[in-house]
CSV table of C-alpha atoms in Angstrom, one decimal:
chain,number,residue,atom,x,y,z
A,1,UNK,CA,15.8,98.5,122.7
A,2,UNK,CA,15.6,101.2,125.4
A,3,UNK,CA,14.8,103.7,122.6
A,4,UNK,CA,12.1,101.5,121.2
A,5,UNK,CA,10.6,100.9,124.7
A,6,UNK,CA,10.6,104.7,125.4
A,7,UNK,CA,8.8,105.3,122.1
A,8,UNK,CA,6.2,102.7,122.9
A,9,UNK,CA,5.7,104.2,126.3
A,10,UNK,CA,5.2,107.7,124.8
A,11,UNK,CA,2.8,106.2,122.3
A,12,UNK,CA,0.7,104.9,125.2
A,13,UNK,CA,0.5,107.7,127.7
A,14,UNK,CA,1.7,111.1,126.5
A,15,UNK,CA,-0.1,113.8,124.5
A,16,UNK,CA,0.5,115.5,122.1
A,17,UNK,CA,0.9,112.1,120.4
A,18,UNK,CA,-2.1,111.8,118.0
A,19,UNK,CA,-3.6,108.7,119.8
A,20,UNK,CA,-4.0,110.0,123.4
A,21,UNK,CA,-4.8,113.5,122.0
A,22,UNK,CA,-7.7,112.1,119.9
A,23,UNK,CA,-9.0,110.1,122.8
A,24,UNK,CA,-8.9,113.2,125.0
A,25,UNK,CA,-11.1,114.9,122.5
A,26,UNK,CA,-13.6,112.0,122.4
A,27,UNK,CA,-13.8,111.9,126.2
A,28,UNK,CA,-13.8,115.7,126.7
A,29,UNK,CA,-10.7,115.3,128.9
A,30,UNK,CA,-8.0,117.8,129.6
A,31,UNK,CA,-4.9,117.1,127.6
A,32,UNK,CA,-2.8,118.9,130.2
A,33,UNK,CA,-4.0,116.7,133.0
A,34,UNK,CA,-3.8,113.6,130.8
A,35,UNK,CA,-0.1,114.5,130.2
A,36,UNK,CA,0.5,115.1,133.9
A,37,UNK,CA,-1.0,111.8,135.1
A,38,UNK,CA,0.6,110.1,132.1
A,39,UNK,CA,4.0,111.3,133.2
A,40,UNK,CA,3.5,110.1,136.7
A,41,UNK,CA,2.6,106.6,135.4
A,42,UNK,CA,4.9,106.3,132.4
A,43,UNK,CA,8.2,107.5,133.8
A,44,UNK,CA,8.7,104.7,136.4
A,45,UNK,CA,7.1,102.1,134.1
A,46,UNK,CA,9.0,103.0,131.0
A,47,UNK,CA,12.3,103.5,132.8
A,48,UNK,CA,12.0,100.1,134.6
A,49,UNK,CA,11.2,98.2,131.5
A,50,UNK,CA,13.8,100.0,129.4
A,51,UNK,CA,16.5,99.1,131.9
A,52,UNK,CA,15.4,95.6,132.8
A,53,UNK,CA,14.2,94.1,129.5
A,54,UNK,CA,17.5,94.3,127.5
A,55,UNK,CA,19.2,92.5,130.4
A,56,UNK,CA,16.9,89.5,130.4
A,57,UNK,CA,18.5,86.2,129.5
A,58,UNK,CA,16.3,85.4,126.4
A,59,UNK,CA,16.9,88.9,125.1
A,60,UNK,CA,20.7,88.9,125.6
A,61,UNK,CA,20.9,85.7,123.5
A,62,UNK,CA,19.5,87.5,120.5
A,63,UNK,CA,21.9,89.1,118.1
A,64,UNK,CA,20.8,92.1,116.0
A,65,UNK,CA,22.0,92.2,112.4
A,66,UNK,CA,21.0,95.7,111.0
A,67,UNK,CA,21.0,96.0,107.2
A,68,UNK,CA,24.2,97.2,105.6
A,69,UNK,CA,24.2,100.9,105.1
A,70,UNK,CA,22.1,101.9,108.0
A,71,UNK,CA,25.2,102.9,110.0
A,72,UNK,CA,28.4,104.5,108.6
A,73,UNK,CA,31.7,102.6,108.8
A,74,UNK,CA,33.7,105.8,108.7
A,75,UNK,CA,35.5,107.1,111.8
A,76,UNK,CA,34.5,110.8,112.1
A,77,UNK,CA,36.9,113.3,113.7
A,78,UNK,CA,35.6,116.1,116.0
A,79,UNK,CA,36.4,118.7,113.3
A,80,UNK,CA,34.1,116.9,110.8
A,81,UNK,CA,31.2,116.6,113.2
A,82,UNK,CA,28.7,119.3,114.0
A,83,UNK,CA,28.5,120.7,117.5
A,84,UNK,CA,26.4,119.1,120.2
A,85,UNK,CA,23.6,121.7,120.2
A,86,UNK,CA,23.3,121.8,116.4
A,87,UNK,CA,23.1,118.0,116.3
A,88,UNK,CA,20.4,118.1,119.0
A,89,UNK,CA,18.5,120.8,117.1
A,90,UNK,CA,18.5,119.0,113.8
A,91,UNK,CA,17.4,115.7,115.4
A,92,UNK,CA,14.7,117.4,117.5
A,93,UNK,CA,13.4,119.7,114.7
A,94,UNK,CA,10.7,117.4,113.4
A,95,UNK,CA,9.6,116.6,116.9
A,96,UNK,CA,9.3,120.3,117.7
A,97,UNK,CA,7.3,121.0,114.5
A,98,UNK,CA,4.9,118.1,115.0
A,99,UNK,CA,4.5,118.6,118.7
A,100,UNK,CA,4.2,122.4,118.2
A,101,UNK,CA,1.3,121.9,115.9
A,102,UNK,CA,-0.6,119.8,118.5
A,103,UNK,CA,0.1,122.3,121.3
A,104,UNK,CA,-1.1,125.2,119.2
A,105,UNK,CA,-4.3,123.3,118.4
A,106,UNK,CA,-5.0,123.0,122.1
A,107,UNK,CA,-4.0,126.5,123.1
A,108,UNK,CA,-5.0,128.7,120.1
A,109,UNK,CA,-7.7,126.5,118.5
A,110,UNK,CA,-7.8,124.9,115.0
A,111,UNK,CA,-9.1,128.0,113.3
A,112,UNK,CA,-6.3,130.3,114.4
A,113,UNK,CA,-4.0,131.5,111.5
A,114,UNK,CA,-0.8,130.4,113.3
A,115,UNK,CA,-2.3,126.9,113.9
A,116,UNK,CA,-3.3,126.6,110.2
A,117,UNK,CA,0.3,127.4,109.2
A,118,UNK,CA,1.6,124.8,111.6
A,119,UNK,CA,-0.9,122.3,110.4
A,120,UNK,CA,1.1,122.3,107.1
A,121,UNK,CA,4.7,122.6,108.3
A,122,UNK,CA,4.0,120.5,111.4
A,123,UNK,CA,2.6,117.6,109.3
A,124,UNK,CA,4.9,114.6,109.8
A,125,UNK,CA,6.1,114.2,106.3
A,126,UNK,CA,6.7,117.9,105.7
A,127,UNK,CA,8.4,118.3,109.1
A,128,UNK,CA,10.8,115.5,108.3
A,129,UNK,CA,11.5,117.0,104.8
A,130,UNK,CA,12.2,120.5,106.4
A,131,UNK,CA,14.6,118.8,108.8
A,132,UNK,CA,16.4,117.0,106.0
A,133,UNK,CA,16.7,120.1,103.9
A,134,UNK,CA,18.0,122.1,106.9
A,135,UNK,CA,20.6,119.4,107.6
A,136,UNK,CA,21.8,119.4,104.0
A,137,UNK,CA,22.1,123.2,103.9
A,138,UNK,CA,23.9,123.2,107.2
A,139,UNK,CA,26.5,120.7,106.1
A,140,UNK,CA,26.9,122.3,102.7
A,141,UNK,CA,27.1,126.0,103.7
A,142,UNK,CA,28.5,125.8,107.2
A,143,UNK,CA,30.5,122.6,107.4
A,144,UNK,CA,31.6,123.0,103.7
A,145,UNK,CA,30.9,119.3,102.9
A,146,UNK,CA,30.7,118.8,99.1
A,147,UNK,CA,27.2,118.3,97.7
A,148,UNK,CA,28.3,115.2,95.9
A,149,UNK,CA,29.3,113.6,99.2
A,150,UNK,CA,26.0,114.4,100.8
A,151,UNK,CA,24.0,113.1,97.8
A,152,UNK,CA,26.1,109.9,97.8
A,153,UNK,CA,25.2,109.4,101.5
A,154,UNK,CA,21.5,110.0,100.8
A,155,UNK,CA,21.5,107.6,97.9
A,156,UNK,CA,23.2,104.9,100.0
A,157,UNK,CA,20.7,105.4,102.8
A,158,UNK,CA,17.7,105.1,100.5
A,159,UNK,CA,18.9,101.8,99.2
A,160,UNK,CA,19.2,100.5,102.8
A,161,UNK,CA,15.6,101.5,103.9
A,162,UNK,CA,13.7,100.8,100.7
A,163,UNK,CA,12.8,97.2,101.5
A,164,UNK,CA,12.0,98.2,105.1
A,165,UNK,CA,9.5,100.8,103.8
A,166,UNK,CA,7.8,98.2,101.6
A,167,UNK,CA,7.5,95.7,104.4
A,168,UNK,CA,6.0,98.4,106.7
A,169,UNK,CA,3.5,99.2,104.0
A,170,UNK,CA,2.6,95.6,103.7
A,171,UNK,CA,1.9,95.3,107.4
A,172,UNK,CA,-0.3,98.4,107.2
A,173,UNK,CA,-2.2,97.0,104.3
A,174,UNK,CA,-2.9,93.7,106.2
A,175,UNK,CA,-4.3,95.7,109.1
A,176,UNK,CA,-6.6,97.6,106.7
A,177,UNK,CA,-7.9,94.4,105.3
A,178,UNK,CA,-8.9,93.3,108.9
A,179,UNK,CA,-10.6,96.6,109.6
A,180,UNK,CA,-12.6,96.6,106.4
A,181,UNK,CA,-13.6,93.0,107.2
A,182,UNK,CA,-15.8,94.3,110.0
A,183,UNK,CA,-13.9,92.9,113.0
A,184,UNK,CA,-14.4,96.1,115.0
A,185,UNK,CA,-18.2,95.7,114.7
A,186,UNK,CA,-17.9,92.2,116.1
A,187,UNK,CA,-15.8,93.4,119.1
A,188,UNK,CA,-18.5,96.0,119.9
A,189,UNK,CA,-21.1,93.3,120.1
A,190,UNK,CA,-19.2,91.1,122.5
A,191,UNK,CA,-18.2,93.9,124.9
A,192,UNK,CA,-21.6,95.7,125.2
A,193,UNK,CA,-22.9,93.3,127.9
A,194,UNK,CA,-19.7,92.9,129.9
A,195,UNK,CA,-19.9,94.3,133.5
A,196,UNK,CA,-16.4,95.5,134.5
A,197,UNK,CA,-14.6,98.5,135.9
A,198,UNK,CA,-14.7,101.3,133.2
A,199,UNK,CA,-10.9,101.4,133.3
A,200,UNK,CA,-10.5,97.7,132.8
A,201,UNK,CA,-13.2,97.7,130.1
A,202,UNK,CA,-11.7,100.6,128.1
A,203,UNK,CA,-8.2,99.0,128.4
A,204,UNK,CA,-9.5,95.6,127.3
A,205,UNK,CA,-11.4,97.0,124.3
A,206,UNK,CA,-8.3,98.8,123.1
A,207,UNK,CA,-6.2,95.7,123.7
A,208,UNK,CA,-8.5,93.5,121.7
A,209,UNK,CA,-8.6,96.1,118.9
A,210,UNK,CA,-4.9,96.4,118.9
A,211,UNK,CA,-4.4,92.6,118.6
A,212,UNK,CA,-7.1,92.4,115.9
A,213,UNK,CA,-6.2,95.5,113.8
A,214,UNK,CA,-2.5,96.0,114.4
A,215,UNK,CA,-2.4,99.9,114.3
A,216,UNK,CA,-2.3,101.3,117.8
A,217,UNK,CA,-3.6,104.7,116.6
A,218,UNK,CA,-6.6,103.0,114.9
A,219,UNK,CA,-7.2,100.8,117.9
A,220,UNK,CA,-7.1,103.6,120.5
A,221,UNK,CA,-9.6,105.8,118.5
A,222,UNK,CA,-11.9,102.9,117.8
A,223,UNK,CA,-11.9,101.8,121.4
A,224,UNK,CA,-12.5,105.3,122.6
A,225,UNK,CA,-15.6,105.5,120.5
A,226,UNK,CA,-16.9,102.3,122.0
A,227,UNK,CA,-16.0,103.2,125.6
A,228,UNK,CA,-17.2,106.8,125.4
A,229,UNK,CA,-20.6,106.1,127.1
A,230,UNK,CA,-18.7,104.9,130.2
A,231,UNK,CA,-17.5,108.4,130.8
A,232,UNK,CA,-21.2,109.6,131.3
A,233,UNK,CA,-21.4,107.6,134.5
A,234,UNK,CA,-18.9,109.9,136.1
A,235,UNK,CA,-17.2,107.2,138.2
A,236,UNK,CA,-13.8,107.6,136.8
A,237,UNK,CA,-11.7,110.7,135.8
A,238,UNK,CA,-11.8,111.2,132.0
A,239,UNK,CA,-8.1,111.7,132.0
A,240,UNK,CA,-7.5,108.3,133.6
A,241,UNK,CA,-9.8,106.8,131.0
A,242,UNK,CA,-7.7,108.4,128.3
A,243,UNK,CA,-4.6,106.7,129.7
A,244,UNK,CA,-6.3,103.3,130.2
A,245,UNK,CA,-7.5,103.3,126.6
A,246,UNK,CA,-4.2,104.5,125.2
A,247,UNK,CA,-2.1,101.9,127.1
A,248,UNK,CA,-4.4,99.1,126.0
A,249,UNK,CA,-3.6,100.0,122.4
A,250,UNK,CA,0.1,99.1,122.9
A,251,UNK,CA,-0.8,95.5,123.8
A,252,UNK,CA,1.0,92.6,122.1
A,253,UNK,CA,2.5,94.1,118.9
A,254,UNK,CA,2.7,91.4,116.3
A,255,UNK,CA,2.6,90.6,112.6
A,256,UNK,CA,-0.3,92.9,111.6
A,257,UNK,CA,1.4,96.0,113.2
A,258,UNK,CA,3.6,98.1,110.9
A,259,UNK,CA,5.7,99.0,113.9
A,260,UNK,CA,6.5,95.3,114.4
A,261,UNK,CA,8.0,95.1,111.0
A,262,UNK,CA,9.9,98.3,111.4
A,263,UNK,CA,11.5,97.0,114.6
A,264,UNK,CA,12.2,93.6,113.0
A,265,UNK,CA,13.9,95.0,109.8
A,266,UNK,CA,15.9,97.8,111.4
A,267,UNK,CA,17.4,95.4,113.9
A,268,UNK,CA,17.7,92.6,111.4
A,269,UNK,CA,15.9,90.1,113.6
A,270,UNK,CA,14.1,86.9,112.7
A,271,UNK,CA,10.3,86.7,113.0
A,272,UNK,CA,10.5,84.4,116.0
A,273,UNK,CA,13.1,86.7,117.8
A,274,UNK,CA,10.9,89.8,117.1
A,275,UNK,CA,7.9,88.0,118.6
A,276,UNK,CA,10.0,87.1,121.7
A,277,UNK,CA,11.3,90.7,122.2
A,278,UNK,CA,8.8,93.2,120.9
A,279,UNK,CA,5.6,91.3,121.5
A,280,UNK,CA,6.7,90.5,125.1
A,281,UNK,CA,7.8,94.1,126.1
A,282,UNK,CA,4.7,95.7,124.6
A,283,UNK,CA,2.5,93.3,126.5
A,284,UNK,CA,4.3,94.1,129.8
A,285,UNK,CA,4.1,97.8,129.1
A,286,UNK,CA,0.4,97.6,128.5
A,287,UNK,CA,-0.3,95.5,131.6
A,288,UNK,CA,1.8,97.7,133.9
A,289,UNK,CA,0.0,100.7,132.5
A,290,UNK,CA,-3.3,99.2,133.4
A,291,UNK,CA,-2.1,98.7,137.0
A,292,UNK,CA,-0.9,102.3,137.1
A,293,UNK,CA,-4.3,103.5,135.8
A,294,UNK,CA,-6.2,101.5,138.4
A,295,UNK,CA,-4.0,103.0,141.1
A,296,UNK,CA,-4.4,106.5,139.8
A,297,UNK,CA,-8.1,106.0,139.3
A,298,UNK,CA,-8.5,105.3,143.0
A,299,UNK,CA,-6.6,108.5,143.9
A,300,UNK,CA,-7.7,111.0,141.3
A,301,UNK,CA,-11.3,112.3,141.7
A,302,UNK,CA,-13.8,111.7,138.9
């Protein structure tokens, strides 16, 4: 749970995640400043929720039942395990490739040759594939693990996650049906005449989009397009508006969110338990983020 909460917090506040980065482009905001203010808001909020939420009574009563095969039953010796730094590098490799691509886009521009190369190797699916291939080669050539053993482990892992992948895809398909049904156009109509603080309005639009559409990335970009005219008034820092829009997009993860089903299936929870745990903590993160944005908005000049 602390890991899931940390990932949800990063999803809200921190470029180079695609959601906040895309909103920064729409608002003509500085990604560097958005990251700085986002760290100031997200570190205390994310840490507090990650430490407190798993200790709450209704959460402690829930028992996780991960599918068989997601974790190994074998007791590994120190000699069989890779070193700490190599383990860290293999784990962080896709993050470095994906994050490096986003950073290069900002620093060198999209048309730079190095950026174009990283746009391929830093794509999420290819970065994960490179990391997997590197891990296989490392264990085969350096640790001298037989290839048959590695392939047997891969085969067992695929069997464990296959159903999870199908369920996540189903959740994404349901969200696409809602988007194609025109619900975003309806939300635009009902928010155009509302007179609220730009921060609250941007957050509220993103939150409504999130609940209606499911995907946080789709919600944050759609909400940014609706709230973009609010930036022209110049009453709020564009970077704070980026954060307000992004944290609204994490609101109330539920059944039309692919991440909801990933959380449910990987932990082996029932639907009701997942609603209790994930929907509640994402709602708290979103609301605390709004409070942080309002405080920062009063401090940071427009």
